[in-house]
Tab-separated table of C-alpha atoms in Angstrom:
chain	number	residue	atom	x	y	z
L	1	MET	CA	85.590	-14.602	13.983
L	2	ILE	CA	87.578	-11.430	13.535
L	3	LEU	CA	90.008	-10.656	16.338
L	4	GLY	CA	92.565	-7.924	16.868
L	5	PRO	CA	93.430	-4.872	18.926
L	6	SER	CA	91.204	-1.785	19.050
L	7	GLY	CA	91.443	0.374	15.943
L	8	SER	CA	92.753	-2.467	13.807
L	9	GLY	CA	89.859	-2.273	11.345
L	10	LYS	CA	87.799	-5.269	12.470
L	11	SER	CA	84.497	-3.401	12.557
L	12	THR	CA	85.300	-1.544	9.368
L	13	LEU	CA	85.877	-4.840	7.566
L	14	LEU	CA	82.612	-6.214	8.960
L	15	ARG	CA	80.670	-3.094	7.978
L	16	CYS	CA	82.003	-3.298	4.424
L	17	ILE	CA	80.174	-6.595	4.010
L	18	ASN	CA	76.782	-4.827	4.013
L	19	LYS	CA	78.194	-1.488	2.831
L	20	LEU	CA	77.480	0.465	5.998
L	21	GLU	CA	81.025	1.609	5.362
L	22	THR	CA	81.840	3.329	2.078
L	23	ILE	CA	84.203	1.159	0.073
L	24	SER	CA	86.929	3.441	-1.269
L	25	GLU	CA	88.745	0.898	-3.416
L	26	GLY	CA	89.002	-2.780	-4.221
L	27	GLU	CA	86.422	-5.427	-4.952
L	28	LEU	CA	84.112	-7.175	-2.503
L	29	VAL	CA	81.681	-9.893	-3.545
L	30	VAL	CA	79.079	-11.178	-1.073
L	31	ASP	CA	76.668	-13.925	-2.116
L	32	GLY	CA	77.195	-13.005	-5.764
L	33	PHE	CA	76.602	-9.281	-5.188
L	34	LYS	CA	79.418	-6.881	-6.082
L	35	VAL	CA	79.209	-4.728	-2.959
L	36	ASN	CA	81.694	-2.126	-4.215
L	37	ASP	CA	79.769	-1.583	-7.474
L	38	PRO	CA	77.541	1.535	-7.155
L	39	LYS	CA	75.041	-0.072	-9.558
L	40	THR	CA	74.398	-2.991	-7.203
L	41	ASN	CA	71.045	-2.777	-5.408
L	42	ILE	CA	72.485	-2.916	-1.927
L	43	ASN	CA	69.048	-3.087	-0.259
L	44	LEU	CA	68.442	-6.495	-1.861
L	45	LEU	CA	71.707	-7.814	-0.450
L	46	ARG	CA	71.084	-6.280	2.974
L	47	GLN	CA	67.829	-8.248	3.277
L	48	GLU	CA	69.985	-11.378	3.238
L	49	ILE	CA	72.426	-10.104	5.882
L	50	GLY	CA	71.359	-9.723	9.503
L	51	MET	CA	73.396	-7.392	11.672
L	52	VAL	CA	73.770	-7.092	15.436
L	53	PHE	CA	75.419	-3.957	16.819
L	54	GLN	CA	77.462	-3.214	19.920
L	55	HIS	CA	74.796	-0.796	21.179
L	56	PHE	CA	71.814	-2.957	20.122
L	57	ASN	CA	70.176	-0.104	18.134
L	58	LEU	CA	66.654	-1.364	18.748
L	59	TYR	CA	63.920	1.026	17.636
L	60	PRO	CA	62.904	2.700	20.915
L	61	HIS	CA	59.449	3.805	19.691
L	62	LYS	CA	58.421	0.255	18.791
L	63	THR	CA	57.621	-2.708	20.997
L	64	VAL	CA	59.883	-5.750	20.968
L	65	LEU	CA	57.469	-7.517	18.630
L	66	GLU	CA	57.262	-4.528	16.276
L	67	ASN	CA	61.049	-4.241	16.281
L	68	ILE	CA	61.218	-7.765	14.936
L	69	THR	CA	58.297	-7.624	12.481
L	70	LEU	CA	58.872	-4.165	10.963
L	71	ALA	CA	61.451	-5.137	8.368
L	72	PRO	CA	59.809	-8.451	7.369
L	73	ILE	CA	56.521	-6.574	6.803
L	74	LYS	CA	57.840	-3.418	5.147
L	75	VAL	CA	60.927	-4.718	3.362
L	76	ARG	CA	60.032	-8.346	2.632
L	77	LYS	CA	56.318	-7.493	2.243
L	78	MET	CA	55.435	-10.425	4.490
L	79	ASN	CA	51.882	-10.662	5.743
L	80	PRO	CA	51.711	-9.220	9.280
L	81	GLU	CA	50.211	-12.357	10.842
L	82	GLU	CA	52.939	-14.504	9.374
L	83	ALA	CA	55.609	-12.007	10.487
L	84	LYS	CA	54.228	-12.038	14.017
L	85	LYS	CA	54.291	-15.821	14.134
L	86	ILE	CA	57.907	-15.899	13.037
L	87	ALA	CA	58.828	-13.123	15.474
L	88	LEU	CA	57.352	-15.026	18.410
L	89	GLU	CA	59.207	-18.155	17.296
L	90	TYR	CA	62.527	-16.312	17.380
L	91	LEU	CA	61.719	-14.589	20.656
L	92	LYS	CA	61.229	-18.037	22.110
L	93	LYS	CA	64.503	-19.105	20.605
L	94	VAL	CA	66.398	-16.267	22.308
L	95	GLY	CA	64.577	-17.045	25.532
L	96	ILE	CA	62.328	-14.016	26.149
L	97	PRO	CA	58.907	-14.689	24.600
L	98	GLU	CA	57.229	-12.941	27.553
L	99	LYS	CA	58.780	-9.594	26.537
L	100	ALA	CA	56.971	-9.346	23.173
L	101	ASP	CA	54.903	-6.323	24.171
L	102	ALA	CA	57.585	-4.526	26.205
L	103	TYR	CA	59.500	-1.525	24.914
L	104	PRO	CA	63.289	-1.781	24.532
L	105	SER	CA	63.858	0.693	27.384
L	106	GLN	CA	62.164	-1.750	29.754
L	107	LEU	CA	64.691	-4.498	29.024
L	108	SER	CA	68.178	-5.178	30.364
L	109	GLY	CA	71.124	-4.864	28.003
L	110	GLY	CA	71.384	-8.614	27.600
L	111	GLN	CA	67.688	-8.891	26.791
L	112	GLN	CA	67.917	-6.025	24.310
L	113	GLN	CA	70.788	-7.700	22.523
L	114	ARG	CA	68.854	-10.965	22.341
L	115	VAL	CA	65.916	-9.080	20.802
L	116	ALA	CA	68.366	-7.559	18.316
L	117	ILE	CA	69.499	-11.054	17.370
L	118	ALA	CA	65.880	-12.163	16.944
L	119	ARG	CA	65.277	-9.076	14.801
L	120	GLY	CA	68.155	-10.085	12.551
L	121	LEU	CA	67.045	-13.713	12.329
L	122	ALA	CA	63.421	-12.851	11.499
L	123	MET	CA	64.542	-11.717	8.047
L	124	LYS	CA	65.772	-15.302	7.472
L	125	PRO	CA	69.204	-14.032	6.458
L	126	LYS	CA	71.945	-16.099	4.846
L	127	ILE	CA	74.615	-14.442	6.962
L	128	MET	CA	74.583	-12.804	10.388
L	129	LEU	CA	77.089	-10.086	11.239
L	130	PHE	CA	77.942	-9.375	14.878
L	131	ASP	CA	79.846	-6.179	15.703
L	132	GLU	CA	81.199	-6.605	19.245
L	133	PRO	CA	77.803	-7.836	20.468
L	134	THR	CA	78.865	-8.180	24.099
L	135	SER	CA	81.163	-5.166	24.505
L	136	ALA	CA	78.476	-2.870	25.912
L	137	LEU	CA	77.071	-5.454	28.332
L	138	ASP	CA	77.538	-5.928	32.048
L	139	PRO	CA	79.655	-9.032	32.692
L	140	GLU	CA	76.771	-11.106	34.028
L	141	MET	CA	74.801	-10.587	30.825
L	142	ILE	CA	77.532	-11.560	28.395
L	143	GLY	CA	76.852	-15.266	28.927
L	144	GLU	CA	73.206	-15.153	27.892
L	145	VAL	CA	74.065	-13.481	24.584
L	146	LEU	CA	76.977	-15.813	23.852
L	147	ASP	CA	74.701	-18.807	24.572
L	148	VAL	CA	72.295	-17.672	21.868
L	149	MET	CA	75.156	-17.202	19.420
L	150	ARG	CA	76.598	-20.588	20.303
L	151	THR	CA	73.235	-22.213	19.493
L	152	LEU	CA	73.084	-20.407	16.162
L	153	ALA	CA	76.579	-21.567	15.275
L	154	LYS	CA	75.701	-25.151	16.112
L	155	GLU	CA	72.644	-24.966	13.867
L	156	GLY	CA	74.901	-24.001	10.992
L	157	MET	CA	74.159	-20.273	10.667
L	158	THR	CA	76.913	-18.471	8.779
L	159	MET	CA	78.220	-15.828	11.126
L	160	VAL	CA	80.925	-13.193	10.989
L	161	VAL	CA	81.739	-12.015	14.496
L	162	VAL	CA	83.960	-9.196	15.693
L	163	THR	CA	84.676	-9.891	19.323
L	164	HIS	CA	87.067	-9.549	22.238
L	165	GLU	CA	85.760	-12.741	23.855
L	166	MET	CA	88.762	-14.997	23.270
L	167	GLY	CA	87.346	-18.033	25.033
L	168	PHE	CA	84.209	-17.852	22.912
L	169	ALA	CA	86.215	-17.442	19.715
L	170	ARG	CA	88.367	-20.417	20.553
L	171	GLU	CA	85.359	-22.595	21.301
L	172	VAL	CA	82.934	-21.617	18.540
L	173	ALA	CA	84.911	-20.271	15.566
L	174	ASP	CA	85.531	-22.279	12.415
L	175	ARG	CA	88.049	-19.732	11.282
L	176	ILE	CA	89.898	-16.922	13.030
L	177	ILE	CA	90.920	-13.759	11.202
L	178	PHE	CA	93.471	-11.664	13.046
L	179	MET	CA	93.745	-8.010	12.059
L	180	ASP	CA	96.143	-5.238	12.960
L	181	GLU	CA	96.575	-1.740	11.527
L	182	GLY	CA	93.934	-2.305	8.867
L	183	GLN	CA	95.540	-5.482	7.546
L	184	ILE	CA	94.585	-9.126	7.860
L	185	MET	CA	97.732	-10.505	9.538
L	186	GLU	CA	96.806	-14.134	9.913
L	187	THR	CA	93.925	-16.519	9.322
L	188	GLY	CA	93.523	-20.044	10.552
L	189	THR	CA	91.561	-22.504	12.645
L	190	PRO	CA	91.260	-21.695	16.360
L	191	GLU	CA	93.767	-24.469	17.192
L	192	GLU	CA	96.383	-23.103	14.817
L	193	PHE	CA	95.733	-19.539	15.852
L	194	PHE	CA	95.794	-19.935	19.618
L	195	ASN	CA	98.335	-22.777	19.938
L	196	ASN	CA	100.632	-22.202	17.041
L	197	PRO	CA	100.441	-18.633	15.674
L	198	LYS	CA	102.576	-18.001	12.607
L	199	GLU	CA	103.081	-14.257	12.906
L	200	GLU	CA	105.144	-12.421	15.488
L	201	ARG	CA	102.397	-9.762	15.800
L	202	THR	CA	99.841	-12.460	16.606
L	203	ARG	CA	102.090	-13.903	19.319
L	204	GLN	CA	102.461	-10.464	20.919
L	205	PHE	CA	98.692	-9.947	20.856
L	206	LEU	CA	97.958	-13.353	22.352
L	207	SER	CA	100.583	-13.070	25.062
L	208	ARG	CA	99.123	-9.749	26.111
L	209	ILE	CA	95.480	-10.853	26.297
L	210	LEU	CA	95.894	-14.404	27.533
L	211	LYS	CA	98.017	-13.346	30.492
L	212	HIS	CA	94.992	-12.353	32.519
C	1	MET	CA	40.001	50.787	37.545
C	2	ASP	CA	36.859	50.950	35.491
C	3	PHE	CA	36.050	47.832	33.450
C	4	SER	CA	32.576	48.951	32.445
C	5	VAL	CA	33.708	49.898	28.935
C	6	VAL	CA	35.192	46.427	28.509
C	7	PHE	CA	32.111	44.574	29.660
C	8	ASN	CA	29.712	46.521	27.535
C	9	GLU	CA	27.810	43.999	25.419
C	10	ALA	CA	28.536	45.567	22.046
C	11	HIS	CA	32.219	45.885	22.905
C	12	LEU	CA	32.451	42.274	24.029
C	13	LYS	CA	30.848	41.227	20.752
C	14	PHE	CA	33.398	43.343	18.864
C	15	LEU	CA	36.275	41.788	20.829
C	16	TRP	CA	34.819	38.340	20.174
C	17	ASP	CA	34.824	39.036	16.429
C	18	GLY	CA	38.449	40.091	16.765
C	19	LEU	CA	39.310	36.935	18.676
C	20	LEU	CA	37.741	34.811	15.941
C	21	VAL	CA	39.928	36.495	13.334
C	22	THR	CA	43.001	35.950	15.527
C	23	LEU	CA	42.161	32.277	15.957
C	24	GLU	CA	41.317	31.807	12.303
C	25	VAL	CA	44.586	33.339	11.146
C	26	ALA	CA	46.606	31.510	13.787
C	27	ALA	CA	45.002	28.106	13.160
C	28	ALA	CA	45.435	28.322	9.402
C	29	ALA	CA	49.030	29.534	9.715
C	30	ILE	CA	49.874	26.804	12.249
C	31	VAL	CA	48.595	24.024	9.997
C	32	LEU	CA	50.203	25.424	6.855
C	33	SER	CA	53.558	26.270	8.452
C	34	PHE	CA	53.696	22.832	10.055
C	35	ILE	CA	53.236	21.110	6.701
C	36	LEU	CA	55.612	23.434	4.858
C	37	GLY	CA	58.109	23.346	7.728
C	38	ILE	CA	58.213	19.538	7.771
C	39	ILE	CA	58.849	19.510	4.026
C	40	LEU	CA	61.525	22.232	4.141
C	41	GLY	CA	63.243	20.819	7.235
C	42	THR	CA	63.320	17.317	5.782
C	43	LEU	CA	64.667	18.576	2.457
C	44	ARG	CA	67.421	20.452	4.254
C	45	TYR	CA	68.172	17.348	6.332
C	46	THR	CA	68.476	15.034	3.332
C	47	ARG	CA	71.457	16.882	1.803
C	48	LEU	CA	70.044	16.305	-1.698
C	49	PRO	CA	72.338	18.308	-3.980
C	50	VAL	CA	70.386	21.346	-5.265
C	51	ILE	CA	67.104	20.969	-3.418
C	52	SER	CA	68.642	20.951	0.031
C	53	HIS	CA	70.531	24.160	-0.767
C	54	LEU	CA	67.371	25.876	-1.965
C	55	ALA	CA	65.633	24.911	1.276
C	56	THR	CA	68.586	26.257	3.256
C	57	LEU	CA	68.526	29.532	1.318
C	58	TYR	CA	64.817	30.014	2.015
C	59	ILE	CA	65.184	29.176	5.691
C	60	GLU	CA	68.190	31.409	6.265
C	61	VAL	CA	66.742	34.420	4.447
C	62	ILE	CA	63.329	34.252	6.058
C	63	ARG	CA	64.347	33.583	9.634
C	64	ASN	CA	66.702	36.552	9.612
C	65	LEU	CA	63.975	39.025	8.677
C	66	PRO	CA	61.556	40.710	11.093
C	67	LEU	CA	58.060	39.233	10.934
C	68	LEU	CA	56.570	42.710	10.718
C	69	LEU	CA	58.510	43.344	7.527
C	70	ILE	CA	57.209	40.101	6.034
C	71	ILE	CA	53.663	41.120	6.960
C	72	PHE	CA	54.238	44.431	5.145
C	73	PHE	CA	55.569	42.610	2.078
C	74	GLY	CA	52.613	40.233	2.159
C	75	TRP	CA	50.177	43.166	2.105
C	76	PHE	CA	51.675	46.268	0.505
C	77	GLY	CA	54.273	44.391	-1.510
C	78	LEU	CA	51.864	41.952	-3.104
C	79	LYS	CA	49.433	44.790	-3.870
C	80	GLU	CA	52.238	46.660	-5.575
C	81	TRP	CA	52.851	43.582	-7.745
C	82	GLY	CA	49.179	43.358	-8.598
C	83	VAL	CA	48.237	40.468	-6.275
C	84	GLU	CA	45.074	41.430	-4.412
C	85	LEU	CA	44.512	39.085	-1.471
C	86	PRO	CA	41.882	39.525	1.237
C	87	ILE	CA	43.717	40.889	4.286
C	88	THR	CA	43.159	37.679	6.292
C	89	MET	CA	44.733	35.628	3.523
C	90	SER	CA	47.644	38.009	3.278
C	91	VAL	CA	48.425	37.691	7.001
C	92	ILE	CA	48.024	33.885	6.921
C	93	LEU	CA	50.467	33.821	4.013
C	94	SER	CA	53.025	36.045	5.757
C	95	MET	CA	52.830	34.176	9.045
C	96	THR	CA	53.170	30.861	7.207
C	97	VAL	CA	56.185	32.045	5.255
C	98	PHE	CA	57.860	33.221	8.458
C	99	THR	CA	56.937	30.364	10.791
C	100	SER	CA	57.645	27.580	8.287
C	101	ALA	CA	61.303	28.647	8.208
C	102	LEU	CA	61.506	28.338	12.000
C	103	VAL	CA	59.548	25.069	12.018
C	104	ALA	CA	61.956	23.755	9.365
C	105	GLU	CA	64.884	24.348	11.708
C	106	ILE	CA	63.059	22.578	14.540
C	107	VAL	CA	62.349	19.650	12.217
C	108	ARG	CA	65.941	19.480	11.025
C	109	SER	CA	67.420	19.502	14.513
C	110	GLY	CA	64.823	16.927	15.597
C	111	LEU	CA	65.847	14.639	12.740
C	112	ASN	CA	69.524	15.222	13.496
C	113	SER	CA	68.992	14.313	17.143
C	114	VAL	CA	68.081	10.717	16.258
C	115	ASP	CA	71.043	8.435	16.937
C	116	ARG	CA	73.061	7.399	13.866
C	117	GLY	CA	72.846	3.804	15.084
C	118	GLN	CA	69.107	3.898	14.329
C	119	ILE	CA	69.805	4.737	10.705
C	120	GLU	CA	72.466	2.034	10.472
C	121	ALA	CA	70.185	-0.573	12.011
C	122	ALA	CA	67.397	0.266	9.573
C	123	ARG	CA	69.648	0.421	6.524
C	124	SER	CA	71.281	-2.874	7.520
C	125	GLN	CA	67.838	-4.499	7.383
C	126	GLY	CA	67.324	-3.364	3.807
C	127	PHE	CA	65.069	-0.345	4.456
C	128	THR	CA	65.476	2.308	1.740
C	129	TYR	CA	66.457	5.831	2.723
C	130	LEU	CA	62.844	7.007	2.499
C	131	GLN	CA	61.507	4.058	4.505
C	132	THR	CA	64.135	4.713	7.165
C	133	LEU	CA	63.087	8.346	7.357
C	134	ASN	CA	59.413	7.431	7.460
C	135	TYR	CA	59.324	4.475	9.874
C	136	ILE	CA	62.394	5.012	12.050
C	137	ILE	CA	63.699	8.577	12.143
C	138	MET	CA	60.630	10.784	11.762
C	139	PRO	CA	58.523	9.156	14.511
C	140	GLN	CA	61.354	9.493	17.025
C	141	ALA	CA	62.132	13.031	15.914
C	142	LEU	CA	58.498	14.196	16.037
C	143	LYS	CA	58.273	13.301	19.697
C	144	ARG	CA	61.275	15.500	20.487
C	145	MET	CA	59.940	18.329	18.328
C	146	ILE	CA	56.762	18.804	20.358
C	147	PRO	CA	58.059	21.278	22.987
C	148	PRO	CA	59.897	23.605	20.568
C	149	LEU	CA	57.028	23.385	18.075
C	150	VAL	CA	54.500	24.404	20.684
C	151	SER	CA	56.633	27.396	21.738
C	152	GLN	CA	56.847	28.371	18.102
C	153	PHE	CA	53.086	28.146	17.651
C	154	VAL	CA	52.472	30.094	20.849
C	155	ALA	CA	54.760	32.787	19.443
C	156	LEU	CA	52.727	32.703	16.237
C	157	ILE	CA	49.446	33.239	18.082
C	158	LYS	CA	50.895	36.189	19.965
C	159	ASP	CA	52.461	37.658	16.857
C	160	THR	CA	49.167	37.797	14.988
C	161	ALA	CA	48.801	41.038	16.969
C	162	LEU	CA	51.530	42.529	14.757
C	163	ALA	CA	48.967	42.582	11.962
C	164	VAL	CA	47.503	45.589	13.735
C	165	ALA	CA	50.029	47.442	11.608
C	166	ILE	CA	48.075	46.657	8.462
C	167	THR	CA	44.687	46.909	10.262
C	168	LEU	CA	43.726	43.247	10.255
C	169	PRO	CA	40.552	43.259	12.415
C	170	GLU	CA	41.946	40.843	14.995
C	171	LEU	CA	41.705	40.958	18.792
C	172	THR	CA	44.323	43.615	19.568
C	173	HIS	CA	43.173	45.768	16.676
C	174	ASN	CA	39.556	45.718	17.826
C	175	ALA	CA	40.580	46.485	21.397
C	176	GLN	CA	42.534	49.458	20.106
C	177	ILE	CA	39.531	50.789	18.236
C	178	ILE	CA	37.441	50.671	21.392
C	179	TYR	CA	39.938	52.370	23.701
C	180	ASN	CA	40.776	54.982	21.103
C	181	LYS	CA	37.145	55.990	21.462
C	182	TYR	CA	37.233	55.690	25.290
C	183	PRO	CA	40.812	56.540	26.345
C	184	VAL	CA	40.080	55.926	30.068
C	185	ALA	CA	39.440	52.273	29.222
C	186	ALA	CA	42.873	51.739	27.652
C	187	ILE	CA	44.531	49.919	30.548
C	188	PRO	CA	41.500	47.766	31.521
C	189	MET	CA	41.078	46.866	27.864
C	190	LEU	CA	44.730	45.903	27.441
C	191	LEU	CA	44.610	43.853	30.648
C	192	PHE	CA	41.523	42.029	29.466
C	193	VAL	CA	43.033	41.274	26.082
C	194	ALA	CA	46.274	40.154	27.755
C	195	LEU	CA	44.253	37.710	29.852
C	196	ILE	CA	42.652	36.240	26.735
C	197	TYR	CA	46.039	35.679	25.056
C	198	PHE	CA	47.427	34.204	28.243
C	199	VAL	CA	44.580	31.735	28.719
C	200	ILE	CA	44.805	30.502	25.133
C	201	ASN	CA	48.560	30.134	25.089
C	202	TYR	CA	48.933	28.718	28.557
C	203	SER	CA	46.289	26.052	27.842
C	204	LEU	CA	48.214	25.144	24.726
C	205	SER	CA	51.433	24.742	26.710
C	206	LEU	CA	49.673	22.588	29.300
C	207	ALA	CA	48.158	20.425	26.590
C	208	SER	CA	51.548	19.944	24.972
C	209	ARG	CA	53.128	18.963	28.265
C	210	ARG	CA	50.415	16.364	28.734
C	211	LEU	CA	50.897	15.065	25.201
C	212	GLU	CA	54.639	14.844	25.774
C	213	LYS	CA	54.160	12.845	28.958
C	214	LYS	CA	51.732	10.523	27.240
C	215	LEU	CA	54.126	9.853	24.376
C	216	ALA	CA	57.074	9.397	26.713
C	217	GLY	CA	55.148	6.821	28.764
């Protein structure tokens, strides 16, 4: 999990992993792919990386089912029947199989984000990226999205999560990365990070957010 | 007001022939300028190095010229350069050249209106740029382009009357021939022709509104 104040570069770091952000310098290797190398076929790598956005970014002109099956069919060249079967499986997993034929605009924010997670999973990715997945949600819907993510983590899915949900980070993370002003300030296990932070900057950050 | 000259059988037949020319020119120019406009607008949108600039140059030059001038070029100009087109073809060509530049701008702004997050979501799933354009951006943009496109095509239908200037035998031209012979019938004739244009164009607008509602639903 990547934590840190707003503007500290958490999302930018996350978006470098699948090159949604242009990498100006340095080297980044993901699953054997040199992301910074212009010769790398980034589309091949992106098929292996699911991404969930703050504002869901579901395709509004497609049904929930089509949102999930589009990439498996067009990018992975999966047979449509097979793709549909997998999509329904994941819709069940995120708890809204009855919404398969709805359009995104007919769903609540929490439901949309769960569809977005199912859309990412349907590509059978090796890694899932989450960019502040609950920041645009009403408070009562945050729980349902975090529950899905918690289940994924338990099942062993590799996840990189940018979040402001400290309780969730503490409970679910294997490793915390704390960023400030574009730099990684501290990394560690949740216990080390929350109970025994090494850096002064980390202590300031924690004292400010854990007060309330 | 005396409408007897208008409702004379031979005159109605003559007006009908004119209407068919108007519709033929308009329909052909609508189809062609839509295709060309989509291509030009998309090329401008893509920001491909040279190609996008060429599209921009074409669009900016053409849409800042009067249509009448383009119709003159398409008839007298081409003749001067030794290209002899039938007059209908010449007007279809001129109207297509003009309208495609305006359609291209509608297409570009439609494509630009699609949220960047849509592109990021698609690219993050491994869609190529072209697939993203084809499956994600274009379908959403097309829906938003319907109202401005229909206004543009209504303008095109009306503007076919400009071809009177080079004596294309379309509706307004044929009406003019009749009332030049019977000057008392000028106003009734113009009113009648106005009604025909109105009915065609207003039906088109209604149809587009219905289509829009259906797609929005």
